[in-house]
mmCIF file of C-alpha atoms in Angstrom:
data_model
loop_
_atom_site.group_PDB
_atom_site.id
_atom_site.type_symbol
_atom_site.label_atom_id
_atom_site.label_comp_id
_atom_site.label_asym_id
_atom_site.label_seq_id
_atom_site.Cartn_x
_atom_site.Cartn_y
_atom_site.Cartn_z
ATOM 1 C CA MET A 314 0.000 0.000 0.000
ATOM 2 C CA LYS A 315 1.445 3.383 -0.966
ATOM 3 C CA MET A 316 2.061 6.075 1.617
ATOM 4 C CA GLY A 317 -0.502 8.406 0.032
ATOM 5 C CA ARG A 318 -3.219 5.852 0.553
ATOM 6 C CA LEU A 319 -2.084 5.258 4.113
ATOM 7 C CA PHE A 320 -2.280 8.986 4.770
ATOM 8 C CA VAL A 321 -5.859 9.093 3.505
ATOM 9 C CA ILE A 322 -6.762 6.159 5.749
ATOM 10 C CA ALA A 323 -5.122 7.865 8.712
ATOM 11 C CA ILE A 324 -6.918 11.176 8.221
ATOM 12 C CA ALA A 325 -10.270 9.506 7.642
ATOM 13 C CA GLY A 326 -9.801 7.358 10.708
ATOM 14 C CA LEU A 327 -8.763 10.333 12.795
ATOM 15 C CA ALA A 328 -11.887 12.212 11.780
ATOM 16 C CA LEU A 329 -14.017 9.228 12.770
ATOM 17 C CA VAL A 330 -12.301 8.858 16.130
ATOM 18 C CA SER A 331 -12.635 12.589 16.746
ATOM 19 C CA ALA A 332 -16.347 12.494 16.071
ATOM 20 C CA VAL A 333 -16.861 9.521 18.362
ATOM 21 C CA VAL A 334 -14.806 11.036 21.167
ATOM 22 C CA ILE A 335 -16.530 14.412 21.024
ATOM 23 C CA ALA A 336 -19.963 12.801 20.786
ATOM 24 C CA ARG A 337 -19.304 10.687 23.868
ATOM 25 C CA GLY A 338 -17.666 13.525 25.778
ATOM 26 C CA VAL A 339 -14.628 11.501 26.787
ATOM 27 C CA ALA A 340 -12.574 13.454 29.320
ATOM 28 C CA ALA A 341 -8.855 13.826 29.032
ATOM 29 C CA PRO A 342 -6.687 12.687 31.937
ATOM 30 C CA GLY A 343 -6.966 15.332 34.638
ATOM 31 C CA SER A 344 -9.723 17.237 32.827
ATOM 32 C CA VAL A 345 -13.040 18.444 34.182
ATOM 33 C CA PRO A 346 -15.867 15.923 33.573
ATOM 34 C CA GLY A 347 -18.505 17.163 31.162
ATOM 35 C CA LEU A 348 -16.221 19.507 29.218
ATOM 36 C CA PRO A 349 -15.061 18.538 25.720
ATOM 37 C CA ALA A 350 -11.787 16.636 25.729
ATOM 38 C CA LEU A 351 -10.651 18.554 22.650
ATOM 39 C CA GLN A 352 -10.586 21.846 24.555
ATOM 40 C CA LEU A 353 -8.581 20.714 27.555
ATOM 41 C CA ALA A 354 -6.233 18.159 26.055
ATOM 42 C CA GLY A 355 -5.257 20.067 22.940
ATOM 43 C CA GLY A 356 -6.196 17.016 20.914
ATOM 44 C CA VAL A 357 -8.471 14.008 20.709
ATOM 45 C CA VAL A 358 -8.482 11.539 23.576
ATOM 46 C CA VAL A 359 -8.412 7.918 22.443
ATOM 47 C CA GLN A 360 -9.329 5.399 25.096
ATOM 48 C CA ALA A 361 -7.206 2.329 25.784
ATOM 49 C CA GLY A 362 -7.689 -0.319 23.124
ATOM 50 C CA ALA A 363 -9.344 2.042 20.621
ATOM 51 C CA PRO A 364 -7.796 2.508 17.143
ATOM 52 C CA LEU A 365 -5.010 5.029 16.707
ATOM 53 C CA PRO A 366 -5.385 5.869 13.004
ATOM 54 C CA MET A 367 -2.245 7.987 12.818
ATOM 55 C CA LEU A 368 -0.184 4.880 13.569
ATOM 56 C CA GLN A 369 -1.600 2.731 10.786
ATOM 57 C CA ASP A 370 1.540 1.937 8.859
ATOM 58 C CA ILE A 371 3.187 -1.277 7.776
ATOM 59 C CA ASP A 372 5.284 -3.600 9.887
ATOM 60 C CA PRO A 373 7.415 -6.272 8.206
ATOM 61 C CA GLU A 374 5.106 -9.062 9.342
ATOM 62 C CA ASP A 375 2.083 -7.394 7.714
ATOM 63 C CA LEU A 376 3.492 -8.384 4.338
ATOM 64 C CA ASP A 377 4.148 -11.968 5.414
ATOM 65 C CA PRO A 378 1.868 -14.352 3.477
ATOM 66 C CA ALA A 379 1.748 -16.556 6.581
ATOM 67 C CA ARG A 380 0.107 -13.759 8.554
ATOM 68 C CA ASP A 381 -3.260 -14.676 10.050
ATOM 69 C CA VAL A 382 -5.205 -12.187 7.902
ATOM 70 C CA PRO A 383 -2.939 -11.297 4.979
ATOM 71 C CA GLY A 384 -3.446 -8.098 3.058
ATOM 72 C CA LEU A 385 -5.200 -6.087 5.746
ATOM 73 C CA PRO A 386 -3.732 -2.770 6.853
ATOM 74 C CA PRO A 387 -2.416 -2.784 10.412
ATOM 75 C CA VAL A 388 -4.587 -1.392 13.171
ATOM 76 C CA ALA A 389 -2.762 0.358 15.959
ATOM 77 C CA LEU A 390 -4.449 0.561 19.349
ATOM 78 C CA ALA A 391 -4.139 3.085 22.132
ATOM 79 C CA PRO A 392 -2.103 1.666 25.026
ATOM 80 C CA PRO A 393 -3.462 1.148 28.538
ATOM 81 C CA GLY A 394 -4.045 4.614 29.937
ATOM 82 C CA GLY A 395 -5.126 5.925 26.546
ATOM 83 C CA ALA A 396 -3.532 8.492 24.270
ATOM 84 C CA VAL A 397 -4.148 11.990 22.953
ATOM 85 C CA VAL A 398 -3.921 12.558 19.197
ATOM 86 C CA GLN A 399 -2.448 15.998 18.521
ATOM 87 C CA ALA A 400 -1.300 17.886 15.452
ATOM 88 C CA ASN A 401 2.365 17.129 16.150
ATOM 89 C CA GLY A 402 1.928 13.486 17.075
ATOM 90 C CA ILE A 403 0.450 11.332 19.789
ATOM 91 C CA ARG A 404 0.780 12.193 23.457
ATOM 92 C CA ILE A 405 1.029 9.314 25.907
ATOM 93 C CA PRO A 406 0.137 10.535 29.415
ATOM 94 C CA LYS A 407 2.753 9.815 32.048
ATOM 95 C CA PRO A 408 1.908 6.942 34.397
ATOM 96 C CA ALA A 409 1.697 7.154 38.151
ATOM 97 C CA MET A 410 5.233 7.252 39.512
ATOM 98 C CA PRO A 411 6.207 3.714 40.594
ATOM 99 C CA THR A 412 7.338 3.268 44.174
ATOM 100 C CA GLY A 413 9.680 0.851 45.890
ATOM 101 C CA ALA A 414 12.770 -0.796 44.451
ATOM 102 C CA ARG A 415 13.504 -0.246 40.792
ATOM 103 C CA ARG A 416 12.066 -2.926 38.533
ATOM 104 C CA VAL A 417 13.746 -4.783 35.673
ATOM 105 C CA GLY A 418 11.865 -6.973 33.196
ATOM 106 C CA ILE A 419 13.809 -9.745 31.459
ATOM 107 C CA GLN A 420 11.923 -11.537 28.698
ATOM 108 C CA VAL A 421 12.996 -15.086 27.878
ATOM 109 C CA GLY A 422 12.639 -15.317 24.119
ATOM 110 C CA HIS A 423 10.378 -18.169 22.905
ATOM 111 C CA TRP A 424 9.399 -19.299 26.397
ATOM 112 C CA MET A 425 5.749 -20.418 26.606
ATOM 113 C CA THR A 426 4.948 -19.456 23.022
ATOM 114 C CA ASP A 427 1.985 -21.824 23.106
ATOM 115 C CA GLN A 428 0.171 -19.541 25.562
ATOM 116 C CA VAL A 429 0.073 -16.257 23.647
ATOM 117 C CA PRO A 430 -3.167 -14.221 23.583
ATOM 118 C CA ALA A 431 -5.329 -13.954 20.491
ATOM 119 C CA GLU A 432 -4.084 -10.464 19.613
ATOM 120 C CA LEU A 433 -0.628 -11.867 18.848
ATOM 121 C CA GLY A 434 -2.109 -14.319 16.352
ATOM 122 C CA THR A 435 -1.116 -17.905 15.720
ATOM 123 C CA ARG A 436 2.207 -17.294 14.002
ATOM 124 C CA ILE A 437 4.108 -16.733 17.260
ATOM 125 C CA THR A 438 3.129 -20.184 18.516
ATOM 126 C CA PHE A 439 5.334 -21.652 15.778
ATOM 127 C CA GLN A 440 8.327 -19.448 16.594
ATOM 128 C CA THR A 441 10.094 -21.828 18.943
ATOM 129 C CA GLY A 442 13.577 -20.402 18.432
ATOM 130 C CA THR A 443 16.747 -21.670 16.846
ATOM 131 C CA SER A 444 18.841 -24.696 17.808
ATOM 132 C CA TRP A 445 22.268 -26.037 16.931
ATOM 133 C CA ALA A 446 24.335 -29.021 18.021
ATOM 134 C CA GLY A 447 21.595 -30.067 20.422
ATOM 135 C CA VAL A 448 21.419 -26.656 22.106
ATOM 136 C CA GLN A 449 17.968 -25.038 22.185
ATOM 137 C CA GLU A 450 17.707 -21.260 22.147
ATOM 138 C CA VAL A 451 14.952 -21.088 24.749
ATOM 139 C CA ASP A 452 17.125 -23.028 27.214
ATOM 140 C CA VAL A 453 20.042 -20.642 26.702
ATOM 141 C CA ASN A 454 17.762 -17.631 27.078
ATOM 142 C CA MET A 455 16.288 -18.965 30.316
ATOM 143 C CA ASP A 456 19.656 -19.909 31.798
ATOM 144 C CA ILE A 457 21.142 -16.470 31.210
ATOM 145 C CA ALA A 458 17.950 -14.722 32.346
ATOM 146 C CA GLN A 459 18.101 -16.529 35.692
ATOM 147 C CA ARG A 460 21.757 -15.582 36.121
ATOM 148 C CA ILE A 461 20.913 -11.955 35.360
ATOM 149 C CA LYS A 462 18.109 -12.051 37.901
ATOM 150 C CA ALA A 463 20.353 -13.443 40.629
ATOM 151 C CA GLN A 464 22.907 -10.682 40.114
ATOM 152 C CA LEU A 465 20.347 -7.882 39.951
ATOM 153 C CA VAL A 466 18.427 -9.099 43.003
ATOM 154 C CA SER A 467 21.696 -9.116 44.945
ATOM 155 C CA ARG A 468 22.016 -5.423 44.035
ATOM 156 C CA GLY A 469 18.563 -4.611 45.380
ATOM 157 C CA TYR A 470 16.470 -4.647 42.204
ATOM 158 C CA VAL A 471 13.122 -6.339 41.642
ATOM 159 C CA VAL A 472 13.323 -8.610 38.591
ATOM 160 C CA ASP A 473 10.482 -10.110 36.568
ATOM 161 C CA ILE A 474 11.243 -13.097 34.335
ATOM 162 C CA ILE A 475 8.724 -12.677 31.516
ATOM 163 C CA PRO A 476 7.592 -15.277 28.961
ATOM 164 C CA THR A 477 6.590 -14.636 25.355
ATOM 165 C CA THR A 478 3.403 -12.950 26.546
ATOM 166 C CA VAL A 479 4.231 -9.593 28.114
ATOM 167 C CA PRO A 480 1.772 -8.308 30.750
ATOM 168 C CA VAL A 481 -0.589 -5.668 29.379
ATOM 169 C CA GLY A 482 1.095 -2.253 29.477
ATOM 170 C CA TYR A 483 4.079 -3.626 31.388
ATOM 171 C CA LEU A 484 5.698 -0.849 33.409
ATOM 172 C CA ALA A 485 9.286 -1.110 34.625
ATOM 173 C CA ASP A 486 12.449 0.949 34.864
ATOM 174 C CA VAL A 487 13.888 -1.130 32.030
ATOM 175 C CA PHE A 488 12.867 -4.113 29.880
ATOM 176 C CA LEU A 489 15.187 -6.381 27.902
ATOM 177 C CA ALA A 490 14.236 -9.290 25.638
ATOM 178 C CA LEU A 491 16.856 -12.044 25.390
ATOM 179 C CA HIS A 492 17.349 -14.064 22.220
ATOM 180 C CA ALA A 493 20.069 -16.037 20.463
ATOM 181 C CA ASP A 494 20.455 -16.245 16.700
ATOM 182 C CA GLY A 495 21.251 -18.815 14.054
ATOM 183 C CA ASP A 496 22.223 -18.467 10.402
ATOM 184 C CA GLY A 497 22.071 -22.087 9.259
ATOM 185 C CA THR A 498 25.700 -22.038 8.147
ATOM 186 C CA GLY A 499 27.817 -21.294 11.207
ATOM 187 C CA GLU A 500 29.528 -18.386 9.477
ATOM 188 C CA ASN A 501 28.019 -15.368 11.253
ATOM 189 C CA SER A 502 29.194 -14.278 14.683
ATOM 190 C CA GLY A 503 28.396 -11.425 17.042
ATOM 191 C CA PHE A 504 25.524 -9.837 18.915
ATOM 192 C CA LYS A 505 22.719 -7.528 17.808
ATOM 193 C CA ILE A 506 20.690 -5.045 19.784
ATOM 194 C CA ALA A 507 17.855 -2.682 18.904
ATOM 195 C CA HIS A 508 15.065 -0.631 20.403
ATOM 196 C CA GLY A 509 11.671 0.225 18.979
ATOM 197 C CA SER A 510 10.716 3.004 16.618
ATOM 198 C CA ARG A 511 8.064 4.562 18.862
ATOM 199 C CA ARG A 512 9.619 4.584 22.264
ATOM 200 C CA GLY A 513 10.698 7.085 24.893
ATOM 201 C CA PRO A 514 13.738 9.382 24.845
ATOM 202 C CA TYR A 515 16.074 7.064 26.754
ATOM 203 C CA GLU A 516 16.299 3.970 24.540
ATOM 204 C CA ASP A 517 19.380 5.229 22.718
ATOM 205 C CA LYS A 518 21.187 5.479 26.055
ATOM 206 C CA LEU A 519 20.007 1.976 27.002
ATOM 207 C CA VAL A 520 21.237 0.453 23.747
ATOM 208 C CA ALA A 521 24.536 2.336 23.888
ATOM 209 C CA GLY A 522 25.304 1.191 27.425
ATOM 210 C CA LEU A 523 24.408 -2.424 26.734
ATOM 211 C CA THR A 524 26.423 -2.386 23.520
ATOM 212 C CA ASP A 525 29.542 -1.063 25.241
ATOM 213 C CA GLU A 526 29.403 -3.407 28.227
ATOM 214 C CA TYR A 527 28.459 -6.490 26.215
ATOM 215 C CA ALA A 528 31.190 -5.997 23.628
ATOM 216 C CA LYS A 529 33.780 -5.270 26.319
ATOM 217 C CA LEU A 530 33.130 -8.359 28.463
ATOM 218 C CA THR A 531 32.180 -10.936 25.814
ATOM 219 C CA GLY A 532 34.618 -9.915 23.105
ATOM 220 C CA LEU A 533 31.902 -10.328 20.469
ATOM 221 C CA ASP A 534 31.495 -7.896 17.599
ATOM 222 C CA ASN A 535 28.377 -5.780 17.269
ATOM 223 C CA ASP A 536 26.755 -7.343 14.182
ATOM 224 C CA VAL A 537 25.050 -4.156 13.028
ATOM 225 C CA GLU A 538 24.652 -5.336 9.433
ATOM 226 C CA HIS A 539 22.031 -7.858 10.494
ATOM 227 C CA VAL A 540 19.906 -5.687 12.776
ATOM 228 C CA SER A 541 16.490 -6.032 11.159
ATOM 229 C CA ARG A 542 13.193 -4.202 10.977
ATOM 230 C CA ALA A 543 11.730 -7.215 12.770
ATOM 231 C CA MET A 544 13.900 -6.327 15.767
ATOM 232 C CA SER A 545 12.948 -2.640 15.879
ATOM 233 C CA ALA A 546 9.291 -3.614 15.412
ATOM 234 C CA TYR A 547 9.514 -6.403 18.019
ATOM 235 C CA TYR A 548 6.053 -7.108 19.395
ATOM 236 C CA ALA A 549 7.067 -7.124 23.077
ATOM 237 C CA PHE A 550 7.659 -3.363 23.070
ATOM 238 C CA ASN A 551 5.401 -2.467 20.142
ATOM 239 C CA TRP A 552 2.731 -0.757 22.274
ATOM 240 C CA GLY A 553 1.202 0.893 19.202
ATOM 241 C CA ARG A 554 0.023 -2.481 17.904
ATOM 242 C CA TYR A 555 -0.391 -4.697 20.937
ATOM 243 C CA GLN A 556 -1.815 -4.333 24.409
ATOM 244 C CA HIS A 557 0.423 -7.160 25.644
ATOM 245 C CA ALA A 558 3.594 -5.093 25.386
ATOM 246 C CA ALA A 559 5.899 -2.938 27.452
ATOM 247 C CA ALA A 560 4.334 0.438 28.159
ATOM 248 C CA ALA A 561 5.494 3.365 26.049
ATOM 249 C CA HIS A 562 7.308 4.819 29.074
ATOM 250 C CA THR A 563 9.226 1.605 29.794
ATOM 251 C CA PRO A 564 12.722 1.802 28.256
ATOM 252 C CA ALA A 565 12.990 -1.393 26.227
ATOM 253 C CA ALA A 566 15.338 -3.228 23.887
ATOM 254 C CA ILE A 567 15.937 -6.636 22.335
ATOM 255 C CA LEU A 568 19.322 -8.363 22.483
ATOM 256 C CA GLU A 569 20.432 -11.212 20.221
ATOM 257 C CA MET A 570 23.243 -12.465 22.434
ATOM 258 C CA GLY A 571 25.158 -14.384 19.761
ATOM 259 C CA TYR A 572 24.809 -17.087 17.122
ATOM 260 C CA LEU A 573 24.160 -20.598 18.390
ATOM 261 C CA SER A 574 25.162 -21.754 14.914
ATOM 262 C CA ASN A 575 28.680 -20.399 15.487
ATOM 263 C CA ASP A 576 30.981 -22.625 17.545
ATOM 264 C CA HIS A 577 32.658 -19.737 19.367
ATOM 265 C CA ASP A 578 29.430 -17.877 20.125
ATOM 266 C CA ARG A 579 27.699 -21.051 21.275
ATOM 267 C CA ASP A 580 30.567 -21.939 23.607
ATOM 268 C CA LEU A 581 30.370 -18.457 25.101
ATOM 269 C CA LEU A 582 26.612 -18.618 25.680
ATOM 270 C CA VAL A 583 26.618 -22.155 27.064
ATOM 271 C CA ASN A 584 29.914 -22.528 28.930
ATOM 272 C CA ARG A 585 30.625 -18.938 29.938
ATOM 273 C CA ALA A 586 27.086 -17.882 30.719
ATOM 274 C CA ASP A 587 28.040 -16.127 33.956
ATOM 275 C CA GLY A 588 30.224 -13.721 32.007
ATOM 276 C CA VAL A 589 27.434 -13.094 29.501
ATOM 277 C CA ALA A 590 25.014 -12.368 32.331
ATOM 278 C CA THR A 591 27.497 -10.023 34.007
ATOM 279 C CA ALA A 592 27.957 -8.086 30.771
ATOM 280 C CA ILE A 593 24.208 -7.586 30.494
ATOM 281 C CA VAL A 594 23.849 -6.676 34.168
ATOM 282 C CA ASN A 595 26.611 -4.092 33.832
ATOM 283 C CA GLY A 596 24.838 -2.550 30.862
ATOM 284 C CA LEU A 597 21.523 -2.420 32.700
ATOM 285 C CA GLN A 598 23.189 -1.036 35.829
ATOM 286 C CA ARG A 599 24.868 1.662 33.783
ATOM 287 C CA PHE A 600 21.547 2.724 32.322
ATOM 288 C CA LEU A 601 19.779 2.743 35.683
ATOM 289 C CA ASP A 602 22.591 4.788 37.216
ATOM 290 C CA GLU A 603 22.410 7.348 34.418
ATOM 291 C CA VAL A 604 18.621 7.640 34.110
ATOM 292 C CA PRO A 605 16.670 8.059 37.361
ATOM 293 C CA ARG A 606 13.080 6.976 37.717
ATOM 294 C CA SER A 607 11.977 10.612 37.925
ATOM 295 C CA LYS A 608 13.118 11.123 34.331
ATOM 296 C CA ILE A 609 11.657 7.923 32.912
ATOM 297 C CA PHE A 610 8.170 8.452 34.292
ATOM 298 C CA GLY A 611 8.173 12.201 34.900
ATOM 299 C CA GLU A 612 6.733 13.531 31.639
ATOM 300 C CA ASP A 613 4.200 12.735 28.933
ATOM 301 C CA LEU A 614 5.663 11.270 25.746
ATOM 302 C CA ILE A 615 5.078 12.862 22.353
ATOM 303 C CA VAL A 616 5.344 10.188 19.674
ATOM 304 C CA PRO A 617 5.572 11.216 15.991
ATOM 305 C CA PRO A 618 2.909 9.650 13.772
ATOM 306 C CA GLN A 619 5.437 8.444 11.223
ATOM 307 C CA ARG A 620 7.918 5.948 12.540
ATOM 308 C CA SER A 621 11.615 6.588 12.087
ATOM 309 C CA PHE A 622 13.476 3.337 12.498
ATOM 310 C CA PRO A 623 16.649 3.860 14.540
ATOM 311 C CA SER A 624 20.036 3.439 12.963
ATOM 312 C CA PRO A 625 21.990 0.480 14.319
ATOM 313 C CA SER A 626 24.641 1.158 16.923
ATOM 314 C CA PRO A 627 28.133 1.560 15.443
ATOM 315 C CA ARG A 628 30.345 -1.495 15.324
ATOM 316 C CA THR A 629 32.675 -1.818 18.262
#
């Protein structure tokens, strides 16, 4: 579908949402009940789960013939807590400031894929991860996730080990999805890391810190040439398409820790897993030290309607 057609769909959808919102008198967060949301919010309030027409653009999987309903344009939904459609983008209201110890979410890639909700479709249930020489990706992901948790808990953090299905609007000080790759040949080596295209202002810092610490302690190259659109559009932090995703305010990234199909990478991930976990913990600790909770959750987010996919981190 050409961009011009998408723009027409977006504008038409926005007009429809505007009419519905004004007719129902939906109040903006913190507004006075009974007054039009458009006046107080400077835009149109879209309730959680309602379509966000300005975000209706194409993800890589939308063009996949194996998709559940091929050929249909994507439908973005407002995240839990709703959103405000404005002329300069979409405003995501800040959440209530979390209290207590800082929280870290570690997703174990491909764990419990058979229990995904309907909104994620059936295709994820078949994504069981790579394997090589008898080593299963999900087992590597889980092993390293547990090692990360043990180290972070010892430093006073609360850690959630998260399966394929992310809690609705998951809110944490940081979220990281763990995966391992495979190329079918054993030739490729290195790690890959990316954040989403519609996230908060701190993801670049998260990716940079993880990249530096991971490269330094593991000795692996940053395989930037193979960072894909599928990574930057990863469902677990794609709040504009799924309710079961990290909240827009949650700094989030996905890390492909190495290639199981490569003998050196596989040995690192299996036999030197403590070092891998320490590298990741150091990267997360660096981010948490640099970005306090008051910054992460202190302001509304303004998200541009057109996604700009981030450039990969430079090779180290």
